[in-house]
């Protein structure tokens, strides 16, 4: 979510990307640890809000900001 404004402003090259899958795994582990305190309903509500936000922000991106040529991530 934090990357959308940078893409939209044409600053995709300033975004920090995971250097490796190990970095992504550490991020995911921290996120899961924090979320364990939540119940299923809270998690599902969060997911629903996050999905709607991603879709809304993605639709606002200018087409020319995609794909991201300076990364290996399409």
mmCIF file with all atom_site columns, C-alpha atoms in Angstrom:
data_model
loop_
_atom_site.group_PDB
_atom_site.id
_atom_site.type_symbol
_atom_site.label_atom_id
_atom_site.label_alt_id
_atom_site.label_comp_id
_atom_site.label_asym_id
_atom_site.label_entity_id
_atom_site.label_seq_id
_atom_site.pdbx_PDB_ins_code
_atom_site.Cartn_x
_atom_site.Cartn_y
_atom_site.Cartn_z
_atom_site.occupancy
_atom_site.B_iso_or_equiv
_atom_site.pdbx_formal_charge
_atom_site.auth_seq_id
_atom_site.auth_comp_id
_atom_site.auth_asym_id
_atom_site.auth_atom_id
_atom_site.pdbx_PDB_model_num
ATOM 1  C CA . UNK A 1 1  ? 0.000   0.000   0.000   1.00 0.00 ? 1  UNK A CA 1
ATOM 2  C CA . UNK A 1 2  ? 2.810   2.382   0.797   1.00 0.00 ? 2  UNK A CA 1
ATOM 3  C CA . UNK A 1 3  ? 4.272   1.962   -2.683  1.00 0.00 ? 3  UNK A CA 1
ATOM 4  C CA . UNK A 1 4  ? 1.259   3.233   -4.619  1.00 0.00 ? 4  UNK A CA 1
ATOM 5  C CA . UNK A 1 5  ? 1.849   6.967   -4.014  1.00 0.00 ? 5  UNK A CA 1
ATOM 6  C CA . UNK A 1 6  ? 5.469   6.660   -5.173  1.00 0.00 ? 6  UNK A CA 1
ATOM 7  C CA . UNK A 1 7  ? 4.399   4.856   -8.349  1.00 0.00 ? 7  UNK A CA 1
ATOM 8  C CA . UNK A 1 8  ? 1.690   7.384   -8.980  1.00 0.00 ? 8  UNK A CA 1
ATOM 9  C CA . UNK A 1 9  ? 4.177   10.237  -8.621  1.00 0.00 ? 9  UNK A CA 1
ATOM 10 C CA . UNK A 1 10 ? 6.628   8.526   -10.996 1.00 0.00 ? 10 UNK A CA 1
ATOM 11 C CA . UNK A 1 11 ? 9.113   7.651   -8.243  1.00 0.00 ? 11 UNK A CA 1
ATOM 12 C CA . UNK A 1 12 ? 9.023   3.872   -8.462  1.00 0.00 ? 12 UNK A CA 1
ATOM 13 C CA . UNK A 1 13 ? 12.818  3.857   -8.479  1.00 0.00 ? 13 UNK A CA 1
ATOM 14 C CA . UNK A 1 14 ? 12.825  5.149   -4.869  1.00 0.00 ? 14 UNK A CA 1
ATOM 15 C CA . UNK A 1 15 ? 10.894  2.193   -3.504  1.00 0.00 ? 15 UNK A CA 1
ATOM 16 C CA . UNK A 1 16 ? 12.719  -0.308  -1.298  1.00 0.00 ? 16 UNK A CA 1
ATOM 17 C CA . UNK A 1 17 ? 12.092  -3.831  -2.542  1.00 0.00 ? 17 UNK A CA 1
ATOM 18 C CA . UNK A 1 18 ? 12.902  -7.031  -0.698  1.00 0.00 ? 18 UNK A CA 1
ATOM 19 C CA . UNK A 1 19 ? 16.484  -8.011  -1.430  1.00 0.00 ? 19 UNK A CA 1
ATOM 20 C CA . UNK A 1 20 ? 15.713  -11.701 -1.089  1.00 0.00 ? 20 UNK A CA 1
ATOM 21 C CA . UNK A 1 21 ? 13.012  -14.147 -0.185  1.00 0.00 ? 21 UNK A CA 1
ATOM 22 C CA . UNK A 1 22 ? 14.573  -14.235 3.289   1.00 0.00 ? 22 UNK A CA 1
ATOM 23 C CA . UNK A 1 23 ? 13.719  -10.524 3.674   1.00 0.00 ? 23 UNK A CA 1
ATOM 24 C CA . UNK A 1 24 ? 10.157  -11.202 2.569   1.00 0.00 ? 24 UNK A CA 1
ATOM 25 C CA . UNK A 1 25 ? 9.924   -14.161 4.957   1.00 0.00 ? 25 UNK A CA 1
ATOM 26 C CA . UNK A 1 26 ? 11.063  -12.000 7.898   1.00 0.00 ? 26 UNK A CA 1
ATOM 27 C CA . UNK A 1 27 ? 8.482   -9.347  7.005   1.00 0.00 ? 27 UNK A CA 1
ATOM 28 C CA . UNK A 1 28 ? 5.754   -11.982 6.774   1.00 0.00 ? 28 UNK A CA 1
ATOM 29 C CA . UNK A 1 29 ? 6.787   -13.560 10.088  1.00 0.00 ? 29 UNK A CA 1
ATOM 30 C CA . UNK A 1 30 ? 6.605   -10.176 11.869  1.00 0.00 ? 30 UNK A CA 1
ATOM 31 C CA . UNK A 1 31 ? 3.206   -9.481  10.334  1.00 0.00 ? 31 UNK A CA 1
ATOM 32 C CA . UNK A 1 32 ? 1.810   -12.872 11.335  1.00 0.00 ? 32 UNK A CA 1
ATOM 33 C CA . UNK A 1 33 ? 3.149   -12.490 14.873  1.00 0.00 ? 33 UNK A CA 1
ATOM 34 C CA . UNK A 1 34 ? 1.354   -9.146  15.272  1.00 0.00 ? 34 UNK A CA 1
ATOM 35 C CA . UNK A 1 35 ? -1.875  -10.484 13.756  1.00 0.00 ? 35 UNK A CA 1
ATOM 36 C CA . UNK A 1 36 ? -2.107  -13.582 15.973  1.00 0.00 ? 36 UNK A CA 1
ATOM 37 C CA . UNK A 1 37 ? -3.874  -11.542 18.660  1.00 0.00 ? 37 UNK A CA 1
ATOM 38 C CA . UNK A 1 38 ? -6.802  -10.861 16.313  1.00 0.00 ? 38 UNK A CA 1
ATOM 39 C CA . UNK A 1 39 ? -9.861  -13.039 15.944  1.00 0.00 ? 39 UNK A CA 1
ATOM 40 C CA . UNK A 1 40 ? -11.080 -14.411 12.631  1.00 0.00 ? 40 UNK A CA 1
ATOM 41 C CA . UNK A 1 41 ? -13.754 -11.734 12.165  1.00 0.00 ? 41 UNK A CA 1
ATOM 42 C CA . UNK A 1 42 ? -11.229 -8.947  12.716  1.00 0.00 ? 42 UNK A CA 1
ATOM 43 C CA . UNK A 1 43 ? -8.802  -10.527 10.251  1.00 0.00 ? 43 UNK A CA 1
ATOM 44 C CA . UNK A 1 44 ? -11.509 -10.924 7.613   1.00 0.00 ? 44 UNK A CA 1
ATOM 45 C CA . UNK A 1 45 ? -12.647 -7.298  8.054   1.00 0.00 ? 45 UNK A CA 1
ATOM 46 C CA . UNK A 1 46 ? -9.059  -6.118  7.732   1.00 0.00 ? 46 UNK A CA 1
ATOM 47 C CA . UNK A 1 47 ? -8.575  -8.182  4.593   1.00 0.00 ? 47 UNK A CA 1
ATOM 48 C CA . UNK A 1 48 ? -11.766 -6.806  3.074   1.00 0.00 ? 48 UNK A CA 1
ATOM 49 C CA . UNK A 1 49 ? -10.725 -3.193  3.756   1.00 0.00 ? 49 UNK A CA 1
ATOM 50 C CA . UNK A 1 50 ? -7.185  -3.805  2.502   1.00 0.00 ? 50 UNK A CA 1
ATOM 51 C CA . UNK A 1 51 ? -8.422  -5.417  -0.712  1.00 0.00 ? 51 UNK A CA 1
ATOM 52 C CA . UNK A 1 52 ? -10.799 -2.544  -1.430  1.00 0.00 ? 52 UNK A CA 1
ATOM 53 C CA . UNK A 1 53 ? -7.981  -0.059  -0.782  1.00 0.00 ? 53 UNK A CA 1
ATOM 54 C CA . UNK A 1 54 ? -5.564  -1.916  -3.082  1.00 0.00 ? 54 UNK A CA 1
ATOM 55 C CA . UNK A 1 55 ? -8.123  -2.038  -5.890  1.00 0.00 ? 55 UNK A CA 1
ATOM 56 C CA . UNK A 1 56 ? -8.954  1.668   -5.487  1.00 0.00 ? 56 UNK A CA 1
ATOM 57 C CA . UNK A 1 57 ? -5.286  2.715   -5.453  1.00 0.00 ? 57 UNK A CA 1
ATOM 58 C CA . UNK A 1 58 ? -4.346  0.425   -8.333  1.00 0.00 ? 58 UNK A CA 1
ATOM 59 C CA . UNK A 1 59 ? -7.052  1.929   -10.513 1.00 0.00 ? 59 UNK A CA 1
ATOM 60 C CA . UNK A 1 60 ? -5.592  5.398   -9.891  1.00 0.00 ? 60 UNK A CA 1
ATOM 61 C CA . UNK A 1 61 ? -2.109  4.443   -11.107 1.00 0.00 ? 61 UNK A CA 1
ATOM 62 C CA . UNK A 1 62 ? -1.137  5.807   -14.493 1.00 0.00 ? 62 UNK A CA 1
ATOM 63 C CA . UNK A 1 63 ? -0.635  3.000   -16.991 1.00 0.00 ? 63 UNK A CA 1
ATOM 64 C CA . UNK A 1 64 ? 2.872   4.226   -17.798 1.00 0.00 ? 64 UNK A CA 1
ATOM 65 C CA . UNK A 1 65 ? 3.979   3.545   -14.209 1.00 0.00 ? 65 UNK A CA 1
ATOM 66 C CA . UNK A 1 66 ? 3.621   -0.199  -14.862 1.00 0.00 ? 66 UNK A CA 1
ATOM 67 C CA . UNK A 1 67 ? 5.538   -2.490  -15.304 1.00 0.00 ? 67 UNK A CA 1
ATOM 68 C CA . UNK A 1 68 ? 8.383   -1.684  -12.969 1.00 0.00 ? 68 UNK A CA 1
ATOM 69 C CA . UNK A 1 69 ? 11.466  -1.906  -15.197 1.00 0.00 ? 69 UNK A CA 1
ATOM 70 C CA . UNK A 1 70 ? 14.135  -1.383  -12.508 1.00 0.00 ? 70 UNK A CA 1
ATOM 71 C CA . UNK A 1 71 ? 13.166  -4.509  -10.532 1.00 0.00 ? 71 UNK A CA 1
ATOM 72 C CA . UNK A 1 72 ? 12.947  -8.178  -11.262 1.00 0.00 ? 72 UNK A CA 1
ATOM 73 C CA . UNK A 1 73 ? 9.382   -8.121  -9.935  1.00 0.00 ? 73 UNK A CA 1
ATOM 74 C CA . UNK A 1 74 ? 6.777   -7.750  -12.700 1.00 0.00 ? 74 UNK A CA 1
#
